Amino acid sequence: MLKKQQRLSLLASAMLATAAGSVIASDTTAAKGTVADWLAQSSATDWRELDADNTLYLELPGGRVIIELASGFAPKHISNIKALVREGFYQNIPIVRMQDNYVVQWNEPDGATPKTLTQAKRSIAAEFSVKLPANFAFTPLSDHDGYAPQTGHVNGFAMAMDPASNSGWLTHCYGAVGIARGNETDSGSGTSMYVVTGHAPRHLDRNITLVGTVRQGMELLSTLPRGQGAMGFYASADQYTVIKDISLAADLPATHRTPLQVLRTDTATFKGVVEAQRNRGGEWYQHPAGYIEVCNVRVPVRDTPQQSQ
Amino acid sequence: MLKKQQRLSLLASAMLATAAGSVIASDTTAAKGTVADWLAQSSATDWRELDADNTLYLELPGGRVIIELASGFAPKHISNIKALVREGFYQNIPIVRMQDNYVVQWNEPDGATPKTLTQAKRSIAAEFSVKLPANFAFTPLSDHDGYAPQTGHVNGFAMAMDPASNSGWLTHCYGAVGIARGNETDSGSGTSMYVVTGHAPRHLDRNITLVGTVRQGMELLSTLPRGQGAMGFYASADQYTVIKDISLAADLPATHRTPLQVLRTDTATFKGVVEAQRNRGGEWYQHPAGYIEVCNVRVPVRDTPQQSQ
C-alpha cells in the first residue's frame, strides 16, 4: 500500500493524464486505444520527414524554432520568404511584439533604416485562400466547425475548406505562422511575420495569409516576455529578442539540420489518433467529449528514428 | 505623406488590429461598433467590482495573479480553498508543472512531508456540473458549440449548459482555474490546482472541477519556463517557482487589494462587445467570421475608476 505522501505524488502526476489501458467506447467504430497506443503501433511509413525545401529554422538565443511551410497554400509568399532568407534579410531581425494569448511577431525595428532587398519584394498579393486541386489528399474531420463549412488536415497541416467554392485555407491554430499585413491586403510580404501563441484566433482565418506551422520549439516563443505596449508591442528596443537568422533546412548541410518527422495525416494511424483525442479513454476520463475541434487535434511530431544497422 | 519607414511602422502596428471607424455590417441587428466603441460608451452600472469574498490573490515573485471564483459552480471546493487559504496551506507551495499550450499546476512538492490540515480536507466530491437555479442570469451565445448543447456567460464567467438536464458547468477556456485530481473523482480538494495556459482543452469539461478564472496577471503564469519532464512537470525542484501565498481579497485591508472591475455579462454592452468580436469591423477585416466560439469571447476587465470628488 502506498504511503499517503506517495499517493499524493501519484495523484499529481496522473492529473489530466490519460492512462494507457482500458478504453472508453468510441462513438464511431473507426478507432480504439489511446494516442500513445496508436503511435506505438505506427509503422515507419505512417511518418514522413519534414520537407527540407519548406522547413525554416528560426534561430533564437535560446535555441531553434522549426517551422514547416505549407507550400500549396501560399506559394507567392513562401517563395518570397525563401528569397528573404537567401538575401540574409532575417539576420538580426527583432521580435517586436508578444501579446499574451495571441501572437508573437517580428519585423524590422521602428526607426531603423529598412534593409535593401534585391530579389525579394515588400508587397505580395494576398493568399487568404486557394483553389483546391483535384488530387487533394484531404482528411476531413466529421466534427462540425463554427468558423468554416469543413475542417480537416492535409499533409500534416490543419485547414478548413468550403466545398461550395472548392477553396481551402490554413486555420489559425496554436503554432500557425503567418504574414503580418497592414490594412491593404497586399501590404504583407514576409518581412514581418507572426506565430499564434494563444487560443486559436480563428476570426483571422481568410483575413491574413498563413504559410505554415511550428513543428518544434514553440516554448522558445511562448515564454518570451509579454510586451507592455499597445497590442503587446514592446515599449522599447532593449526588450527585443533578436533573431540571429532564419535559414532554410535545404540550404544547410545535413549535419546542421534537425531530423524530425510528422505523422502523415492521410493514414489510418492518424484517424486513430484523432479518434483517441475525440473520445479519450483510460481510467481518468469520465465523460468522453464525442467531439474534437480542429485546433485541439495535435498532429504528432517525433525525432527521426536512428537507422538500424 | 508618410516616409516609407514610418509607413512600415504603421503597417506593423496595424497588423491584426481593428481600426475604430467604419464597421462591416453585422449578421444580426443587435450591435454595431468595435469593442473599443462599446467600452467607451459603457456606463458605470455595466461594470461590477470583483467579489472580494471570491477573489484570490496568488502572489508570485513576479507579482500578483488575480483569480475570481465562481461560487455557484463548485461551492464545496471553493469553501475548501478558502479553508486552505486561511490555514496558510498555500504558503511556499511550488509550481510543479508547466506544459506548453496546456496547463500550469501547483501542489506540495514530491517528497515533502504533507502539511497538516485542521479544517480543510484533502478529498471533496466532484463538482463537474451543477443544477442551474431558476433565477439564473444566463446570457446565451447564439453560436453553435461542438462540445456542449449551449454556451454563454453568467456573471462574467464562460460556461456551458445542457437544457435537457438543466445542468451547467464552467468551460476550459484560457485562464480557467481548476482542481487537479487523480483517477478517483473525489481525489481533488484544492491542495493541487491548475490554470489553463493554452488553447482551450474543452475535452476536460465535465471531467474535472473548475472553480473560476484568472482576471489579471495571466502573463505571470504563461511565461513560466516549460517543464522538461513528462506532461510538463519540472524535472527537479530547483526549477520550481514558489508561490509566496494565496490570500482572499476579503481578508485583506482595502489598501492591500487590487481594485478591478469586470463587465457585467447580462448587459446590452456585453452583447455589443460579443457581436463586435463575432463580426469584426474596421478597415482591416475583409471577412467577418459571423461566428464566435465561447473561448474566443474576451470578457473585459478594467481598473476600477477613481471616484470623482
JSON list of C-alpha atoms in Angstrom, two decimals, chain B residues 75-230:
[
{"chain": "B", "resi": 75, "resn": "PRO", "atom": "CA", "xyz": [-19.31, 25.56, -3.65]},
{"chain": "B", "resi": 76, "resn": "LYS", "atom": "CA", "xyz": [-17.69, 22.68, -1.77]},
{"chain": "B", "resi": 77, "resn": "HIS", "atom": "CA", "xyz": [-14.34, 23.07, -3.46]},
{"chain": "B", "resi": 78, "resn": "ILE", "atom": "CA", "xyz": [-14.40, 26.84, -3.11]},
{"chain": "B", "resi": 79, "resn": "SER", "atom": "CA", "xyz": [-15.23, 26.54, 0.57]},
{"chain": "B", "resi": 80, "resn": "ASN", "atom": "CA", "xyz": [-12.28, 24.19, 0.95]},
{"chain": "B", "resi": 81, "resn": "ILE", "atom": "CA", "xyz": [-9.95, 26.52, -0.96]},
{"chain": "B", "resi": 82, "resn": "LYS", "atom": "CA", "xyz": [-10.88, 29.30, 1.47]},
{"chain": "B", "resi": 83, "resn": "ALA", "atom": "CA", "xyz": [-10.13, 26.96, 4.38]},
{"chain": "B", "resi": 84, "resn": "LEU", "atom": "CA", "xyz": [-6.77, 26.13, 2.82]},
{"chain": "B", "resi": 85, "resn": "VAL", "atom": "CA", "xyz": [-6.04, 29.85, 2.36]},
{"chain": "B", "resi": 86, "resn": "ARG", "atom": "CA", "xyz": [-6.87, 30.62, 5.97]},
{"chain": "B", "resi": 87, "resn": "GLU", "atom": "CA", "xyz": [-4.78, 27.75, 7.29]},
{"chain": "B", "resi": 88, "resn": "GLY", "atom": "CA", "xyz": [-1.79, 29.08, 5.37]},
{"chain": "B", "resi": 89, "resn": "PHE", "atom": "CA", "xyz": [-1.61, 25.94, 3.26]},
{"chain": "B", "resi": 90, "resn": "TYR", "atom": "CA", "xyz": [-0.54, 27.79, 0.11]},
{"chain": "B", "resi": 91, "resn": "GLN", "atom": "CA", "xyz": [2.44, 29.49, 1.71]},
{"chain": "B", "resi": 92, "resn": "ASN", "atom": "CA", "xyz": [5.52, 28.39, -0.25]},
{"chain": "B", "resi": 93, "resn": "ILE", "atom": "CA", "xyz": [3.63, 25.90, -2.40]},
{"chain": "B", "resi": 94, "resn": "PRO", "atom": "CA", "xyz": [5.59, 25.43, -5.62]},
{"chain": "B", "resi": 95, "resn": "ILE", "atom": "CA", "xyz": [4.51, 25.44, -9.21]},
{"chain": "B", "resi": 96, "resn": "VAL", "atom": "CA", "xyz": [5.49, 21.92, -10.17]},
{"chain": "B", "resi": 97, "resn": "ARG", "atom": "CA", "xyz": [4.31, 21.78, -13.75]},
{"chain": "B", "resi": 98, "resn": "MET", "atom": "CA", "xyz": [4.12, 23.96, -16.83]},
{"chain": "B", "resi": 99, "resn": "GLN", "atom": "CA", "xyz": [3.16, 22.14, -20.01]},
{"chain": "B", "resi": 100, "resn": "ASP", "atom": "CA", "xyz": [3.29, 24.27, -23.12]},
{"chain": "B", "resi": 101, "resn": "ASN", "atom": "CA", "xyz": [-0.11, 25.03, -24.64]},
{"chain": "B", "resi": 102, "resn": "TYR", "atom": "CA", "xyz": [-1.90, 23.27, -21.79]},
{"chain": "B", "resi": 103, "resn": "VAL", "atom": "CA", "xyz": [-1.74, 23.96, -18.04]},
{"chain": "B", "resi": 104, "resn": "VAL", "atom": "CA", "xyz": [0.34, 25.26, -15.16]},
{"chain": "B", "resi": 105, "resn": "GLN", "atom": "CA", "xyz": [-0.13, 23.41, -11.86]},
{"chain": "B", "resi": 106, "resn": "TRP", "atom": "CA", "xyz": [0.86, 23.80, -8.22]},
{"chain": "B", "resi": 107, "resn": "ASN", "atom": "CA", "xyz": [0.87, 21.43, -5.29]},
{"chain": "B", "resi": 108, "resn": "GLU", "atom": "CA", "xyz": [3.03, 20.19, -2.45]},
{"chain": "B", "resi": 109, "resn": "PRO", "atom": "CA", "xyz": [6.39, 19.11, -3.81]},
{"chain": "B", "resi": 110, "resn": "ASP", "atom": "CA", "xyz": [7.27, 15.49, -4.35]},
{"chain": "B", "resi": 111, "resn": "GLY", "atom": "CA", "xyz": [9.00, 14.06, -1.32]},
{"chain": "B", "resi": 112, "resn": "ALA", "atom": "CA", "xyz": [7.94, 16.77, 1.13]},
{"chain": "B", "resi": 113, "resn": "THR", "atom": "CA", "xyz": [6.04, 15.92, 4.25]},
{"chain": "B", "resi": 114, "resn": "PRO", "atom": "CA", "xyz": [2.40, 16.82, 3.58]},
{"chain": "B", "resi": 115, "resn": "LYS", "atom": "CA", "xyz": [1.22, 19.83, 5.51]},
{"chain": "B", "resi": 116, "resn": "THR", "atom": "CA", "xyz": [-1.09, 19.18, 8.43]},
{"chain": "B", "resi": 117, "resn": "LEU", "atom": "CA", "xyz": [-4.62, 20.43, 7.82]},
{"chain": "B", "resi": 118, "resn": "THR", "atom": "CA", "xyz": [-7.10, 21.40, 10.51]},
{"chain": "B", "resi": 119, "resn": "GLN", "atom": "CA", "xyz": [-10.44, 22.33, 8.90]},
{"chain": "B", "resi": 120, "resn": "ALA", "atom": "CA", "xyz": [-9.56, 21.86, 5.24]},
{"chain": "B", "resi": 121, "resn": "LYS", "atom": "CA", "xyz": [-9.97, 18.48, 3.56]},
{"chain": "B", "resi": 122, "resn": "ARG", "atom": "CA", "xyz": [-7.93, 16.50, 1.08]},
{"chain": "B", "resi": 123, "resn": "SER", "atom": "CA", "xyz": [-10.90, 14.88, -0.64]},
{"chain": "B", "resi": 124, "resn": "ILE", "atom": "CA", "xyz": [-14.04, 16.56, -1.92]},
{"chain": "B", "resi": 125, "resn": "ALA", "atom": "CA", "xyz": [-16.80, 15.03, -4.02]},
{"chain": "B", "resi": 126, "resn": "ALA", "atom": "CA", "xyz": [-16.57, 16.08, -7.67]},
{"chain": "B", "resi": 127, "resn": "GLU", "atom": "CA", "xyz": [-18.45, 19.18, -8.82]},
{"chain": "B", "resi": 128, "resn": "PHE", "atom": "CA", "xyz": [-18.16, 18.64, -12.56]},
{"chain": "B", "resi": 129, "resn": "SER", "atom": "CA", "xyz": [-21.54, 20.26, -13.20]},
{"chain": "B", "resi": 130, "resn": "VAL", "atom": "CA", "xyz": [-24.35, 21.79, -11.18]},
{"chain": "B", "resi": 131, "resn": "LYS", "atom": "CA", "xyz": [-28.10, 22.04, -11.40]},
{"chain": "B", "resi": 132, "resn": "LEU", "atom": "CA", "xyz": [-28.96, 25.53, -12.53]},
{"chain": "B", "resi": 133, "resn": "PRO", "atom": "CA", "xyz": [-31.24, 27.59, -10.30]},
{"chain": "B", "resi": 134, "resn": "ALA", "atom": "CA", "xyz": [-34.46, 29.09, -11.63]},
{"chain": "B", "resi": 135, "resn": "ASN", "atom": "CA", "xyz": [-33.26, 32.69, -11.41]},
{"chain": "B", "resi": 136, "resn": "PHE", "atom": "CA", "xyz": [-30.13, 32.03, -13.37]},
{"chain": "B", "resi": 137, "resn": "ALA", "atom": "CA", "xyz": [-28.87, 35.19, -15.17]},
{"chain": "B", "resi": 138, "resn": "PHE", "atom": "CA", "xyz": [-27.56, 33.34, -18.21]},
{"chain": "B", "resi": 139, "resn": "THR", "atom": "CA", "xyz": [-26.57, 35.20, -21.36]},
{"chain": "B", "resi": 140, "resn": "PRO", "atom": "CA", "xyz": [-26.55, 32.57, -24.10]},
{"chain": "B", "resi": 141, "resn": "LEU", "atom": "CA", "xyz": [-24.45, 32.71, -27.21]},
{"chain": "B", "resi": 142, "resn": "SER", "atom": "CA", "xyz": [-26.43, 32.13, -30.39]},
{"chain": "B", "resi": 143, "resn": "ASP", "atom": "CA", "xyz": [-23.42, 30.32, -31.88]},
{"chain": "B", "resi": 144, "resn": "HIS", "atom": "CA", "xyz": [-23.28, 26.54, -32.24]},
{"chain": "B", "resi": 145, "resn": "ASP", "atom": "CA", "xyz": [-20.76, 24.80, -29.96]},
{"chain": "B", "resi": 146, "resn": "GLY", "atom": "CA", "xyz": [-19.29, 21.39, -30.65]},
{"chain": "B", "resi": 147, "resn": "TYR", "atom": "CA", "xyz": [-18.61, 20.43, -27.05]},
{"chain": "B", "resi": 148, "resn": "ALA", "atom": "CA", "xyz": [-21.92, 21.38, -25.42]},
{"chain": "B", "resi": 149, "resn": "PRO", "atom": "CA", "xyz": [-25.57, 21.93, -26.33]},
{"chain": "B", "resi": 150, "resn": "GLN", "atom": "CA", "xyz": [-25.34, 25.58, -25.30]},
{"chain": "B", "resi": 151, "resn": "THR", "atom": "CA", "xyz": [-22.64, 28.04, -24.25]},
{"chain": "B", "resi": 152, "resn": "GLY", "atom": "CA", "xyz": [-22.74, 31.52, -22.84]},
{"chain": "B", "resi": 153, "resn": "HIS", "atom": "CA", "xyz": [-21.87, 33.57, -19.80]},
{"chain": "B", "resi": 154, "resn": "VAL", "atom": "CA", "xyz": [-23.03, 34.16, -16.28]},
{"chain": "B", "resi": 155, "resn": "ASN", "atom": "CA", "xyz": [-21.67, 36.87, -14.01]},
{"chain": "B", "resi": 156, "resn": "GLY", "atom": "CA", "xyz": [-18.58, 37.24, -16.18]},
{"chain": "B", "resi": 157, "resn": "PHE", "atom": "CA", "xyz": [-17.75, 33.55, -16.44]},
{"chain": "B", "resi": 158, "resn": "ALA", "atom": "CA", "xyz": [-17.75, 31.46, -19.61]},
{"chain": "B", "resi": 159, "resn": "MET", "atom": "CA", "xyz": [-19.91, 28.38, -19.22]},
{"chain": "B", "resi": 160, "resn": "ALA", "atom": "CA", "xyz": [-21.84, 25.68, -20.99]},
{"chain": "B", "resi": 161, "resn": "MET", "atom": "CA", "xyz": [-25.15, 24.08, -20.21]},
{"chain": "B", "resi": 162, "resn": "ASP", "atom": "CA", "xyz": [-27.45, 21.29, -21.19]},
{"chain": "B", "resi": 163, "resn": "PRO", "atom": "CA", "xyz": [-31.05, 22.48, -21.27]},
{"chain": "B", "resi": 164, "resn": "ALA", "atom": "CA", "xyz": [-32.31, 18.89, -21.26]},
{"chain": "B", "resi": 165, "resn": "SER", "atom": "CA", "xyz": [-30.89, 18.26, -17.80]},
{"chain": "B", "resi": 166, "resn": "ASN", "atom": "CA", "xyz": [-30.80, 21.91, -16.69]},
{"chain": "B", "resi": 167, "resn": "SER", "atom": "CA", "xyz": [-27.17, 21.40, -15.72]},
{"chain": "B", "resi": 168, "resn": "GLY", "atom": "CA", "xyz": [-24.31, 23.84, -16.21]},
{"chain": "B", "resi": 169, "resn": "TRP", "atom": "CA", "xyz": [-20.54, 23.87, -16.00]},
{"chain": "B", "resi": 170, "resn": "LEU", "atom": "CA", "xyz": [-17.63, 26.25, -16.44]},
{"chain": "B", "resi": 171, "resn": "THR", "atom": "CA", "xyz": [-15.67, 25.81, -19.68]},
{"chain": "B", "resi": 172, "resn": "HIS", "atom": "CA", "xyz": [-11.93, 25.16, -20.04]},
{"chain": "B", "resi": 173, "resn": "CYS", "atom": "CA", "xyz": [-11.03, 28.46, -21.70]},
{"chain": "B", "resi": 174, "resn": "TYR", "atom": "CA", "xyz": [-7.66, 30.22, -21.43]},
{"chain": "B", "resi": 175, "resn": "GLY", "atom": "CA", "xyz": [-7.27, 31.30, -17.81]},
{"chain": "B", "resi": 176, "resn": "ALA", "atom": "CA", "xyz": [-9.77, 28.83, -16.35]},
{"chain": "B", "resi": 177, "resn": "VAL", "atom": "CA", "xyz": [-8.77, 27.65, -12.87]},
{"chain": "B", "resi": 178, "resn": "GLY", "atom": "CA", "xyz": [-9.43, 24.11, -11.70]},
{"chain": "B", "resi": 179, "resn": "ILE", "atom": "CA", "xyz": [-8.85, 21.44, -9.10]},
{"chain": "B", "resi": 180, "resn": "ALA", "atom": "CA", "xyz": [-6.31, 18.80, -10.06]},
{"chain": "B", "resi": 181, "resn": "ARG", "atom": "CA", "xyz": [-7.37, 15.24, -9.33]},
{"chain": "B", "resi": 182, "resn": "GLY", "atom": "CA", "xyz": [-6.21, 11.66, -9.74]},
{"chain": "B", "resi": 183, "resn": "ASN", "atom": "CA", "xyz": [-8.26, 8.87, -11.25]},
{"chain": "B", "resi": 184, "resn": "GLU", "atom": "CA", "xyz": [-10.73, 8.88, -8.38]},
{"chain": "B", "resi": 185, "resn": "THR", "atom": "CA", "xyz": [-13.23, 11.67, -9.00]},
{"chain": "B", "resi": 186, "resn": "ASP", "atom": "CA", "xyz": [-13.13, 12.74, -5.34]},
{"chain": "B", "resi": 187, "resn": "SER", "atom": "CA", "xyz": [-9.34, 12.85, -5.16]},
{"chain": "B", "resi": 188, "resn": "GLY", "atom": "CA", "xyz": [-9.09, 16.62, -5.64]},
{"chain": "B", "resi": 189, "resn": "SER", "atom": "CA", "xyz": [-9.65, 19.24, -2.96]},
{"chain": "B", "resi": 190, "resn": "GLY", "atom": "CA", "xyz": [-7.66, 22.33, -3.92]},
{"chain": "B", "resi": 191, "resn": "THR", "atom": "CA", "xyz": [-4.29, 21.32, -2.47]},
{"chain": "B", "resi": 192, "resn": "SER", "atom": "CA", "xyz": [-3.36, 20.96, -6.13]},
{"chain": "B", "resi": 193, "resn": "MET", "atom": "CA", "xyz": [-4.75, 23.42, -8.65]},
{"chain": "B", "resi": 194, "resn": "TYR", "atom": "CA", "xyz": [-4.18, 24.26, -12.30]},
{"chain": "B", "resi": 195, "resn": "VAL", "atom": "CA", "xyz": [-4.72, 27.11, -14.74]},
{"chain": "B", "resi": 196, "resn": "VAL", "atom": "CA", "xyz": [-5.31, 26.68, -18.48]},
{"chain": "B", "resi": 197, "resn": "THR", "atom": "CA", "xyz": [-2.45, 28.38, -20.35]},
{"chain": "B", "resi": 198, "resn": "GLY", "atom": "CA", "xyz": [-3.08, 27.19, -23.90]},
{"chain": "B", "resi": 199, "resn": "HIS", "atom": "CA", "xyz": [-5.71, 26.53, -26.50]},
{"chain": "B", "resi": 200, "resn": "ALA", "atom": "CA", "xyz": [-8.91, 25.63, -24.68]},
{"chain": "B", "resi": 201, "resn": "PRO", "atom": "CA", "xyz": [-8.82, 21.91, -23.75]},
{"chain": "B", "resi": 202, "resn": "ARG", "atom": "CA", "xyz": [-12.58, 21.65, -23.82]},
{"chain": "B", "resi": 203, "resn": "HIS", "atom": "CA", "xyz": [-12.39, 17.84, -23.64]},
{"chain": "B", "resi": 204, "resn": "LEU", "atom": "CA", "xyz": [-11.69, 18.35, -19.93]},
{"chain": "B", "resi": 205, "resn": "ASP", "atom": "CA", "xyz": [-15.13, 19.90, -19.42]},
{"chain": "B", "resi": 206, "resn": "ARG", "atom": "CA", "xyz": [-17.23, 17.79, -17.05]},
{"chain": "B", "resi": 207, "resn": "ASN", "atom": "CA", "xyz": [-14.19, 15.66, -16.25]},
{"chain": "B", "resi": 208, "resn": "ILE", "atom": "CA", "xyz": [-12.67, 17.87, -13.60]},
{"chain": "B", "resi": 209, "resn": "THR", "atom": "CA", "xyz": [-13.90, 20.61, -11.28]},
{"chain": "B", "resi": 210, "resn": "LEU", "atom": "CA", "xyz": [-13.40, 24.19, -12.42]},
{"chain": "B", "resi": 211, "resn": "VAL", "atom": "CA", "xyz": [-13.68, 26.92, -9.81]},
{"chain": "B", "resi": 212, "resn": "GLY", "atom": "CA", "xyz": [-13.09, 30.22, -11.58]},
{"chain": "B", "resi": 213, "resn": "THR", "atom": "CA", "xyz": [-10.93, 32.25, -13.92]},
{"chain": "B", "resi": 214, "resn": "VAL", "atom": "CA", "xyz": [-7.88, 34.49, -13.90]},
{"chain": "B", "resi": 215, "resn": "ARG", "atom": "CA", "xyz": [-8.93, 38.14, -14.18]},
{"chain": "B", "resi": 216, "resn": "GLN", "atom": "CA", "xyz": [-5.44, 39.67, -14.23]},
{"chain": "B", "resi": 217, "resn": "GLY", "atom": "CA", "xyz": [-1.83, 38.54, -14.30]},
{"chain": "B", "resi": 218, "resn": "MET", "atom": "CA", "xyz": [-2.03, 35.61, -16.72]},
{"chain": "B", "resi": 219, "resn": "GLU", "atom": "CA", "xyz": [1.34, 36.62, -18.18]},
{"chain": "B", "resi": 220, "resn": "LEU", "atom": "CA", "xyz": [2.97, 35.82, -14.83]},
{"chain": "B", "resi": 221, "resn": "LEU", "atom": "CA", "xyz": [1.91, 32.20, -15.35]},
{"chain": "B", "resi": 222, "resn": "SER", "atom": "CA", "xyz": [2.07, 31.91, -19.13]},
{"chain": "B", "resi": 223, "resn": "THR", "atom": "CA", "xyz": [5.71, 32.99, -19.31]},
{"chain": "B", "resi": 224, "resn": "LEU", "atom": "CA", "xyz": [6.97, 30.46, -16.78]},
{"chain": "B", "resi": 225, "resn": "PRO", "atom": "CA", "xyz": [9.61, 28.06, -18.09]},
{"chain": "B", "resi": 226, "resn": "ARG", "atom": "CA", "xyz": [8.16, 24.88, -19.52]},
{"chain": "B", "resi": 227, "resn": "GLY", "atom": "CA", "xyz": [8.82, 21.72, -17.52]},
{"chain": "B", "resi": 228, "resn": "GLN", "atom": "CA", "xyz": [11.02, 19.23, -19.32]},
{"chain": "B", "resi": 229, "resn": "GLY", "atom": "CA", "xyz": [9.62, 16.14, -17.59]},
{"chain": "B", "resi": 230, "resn": "ALA", "atom": "CA", "xyz": [6.65, 14.06, -18.73]}
]
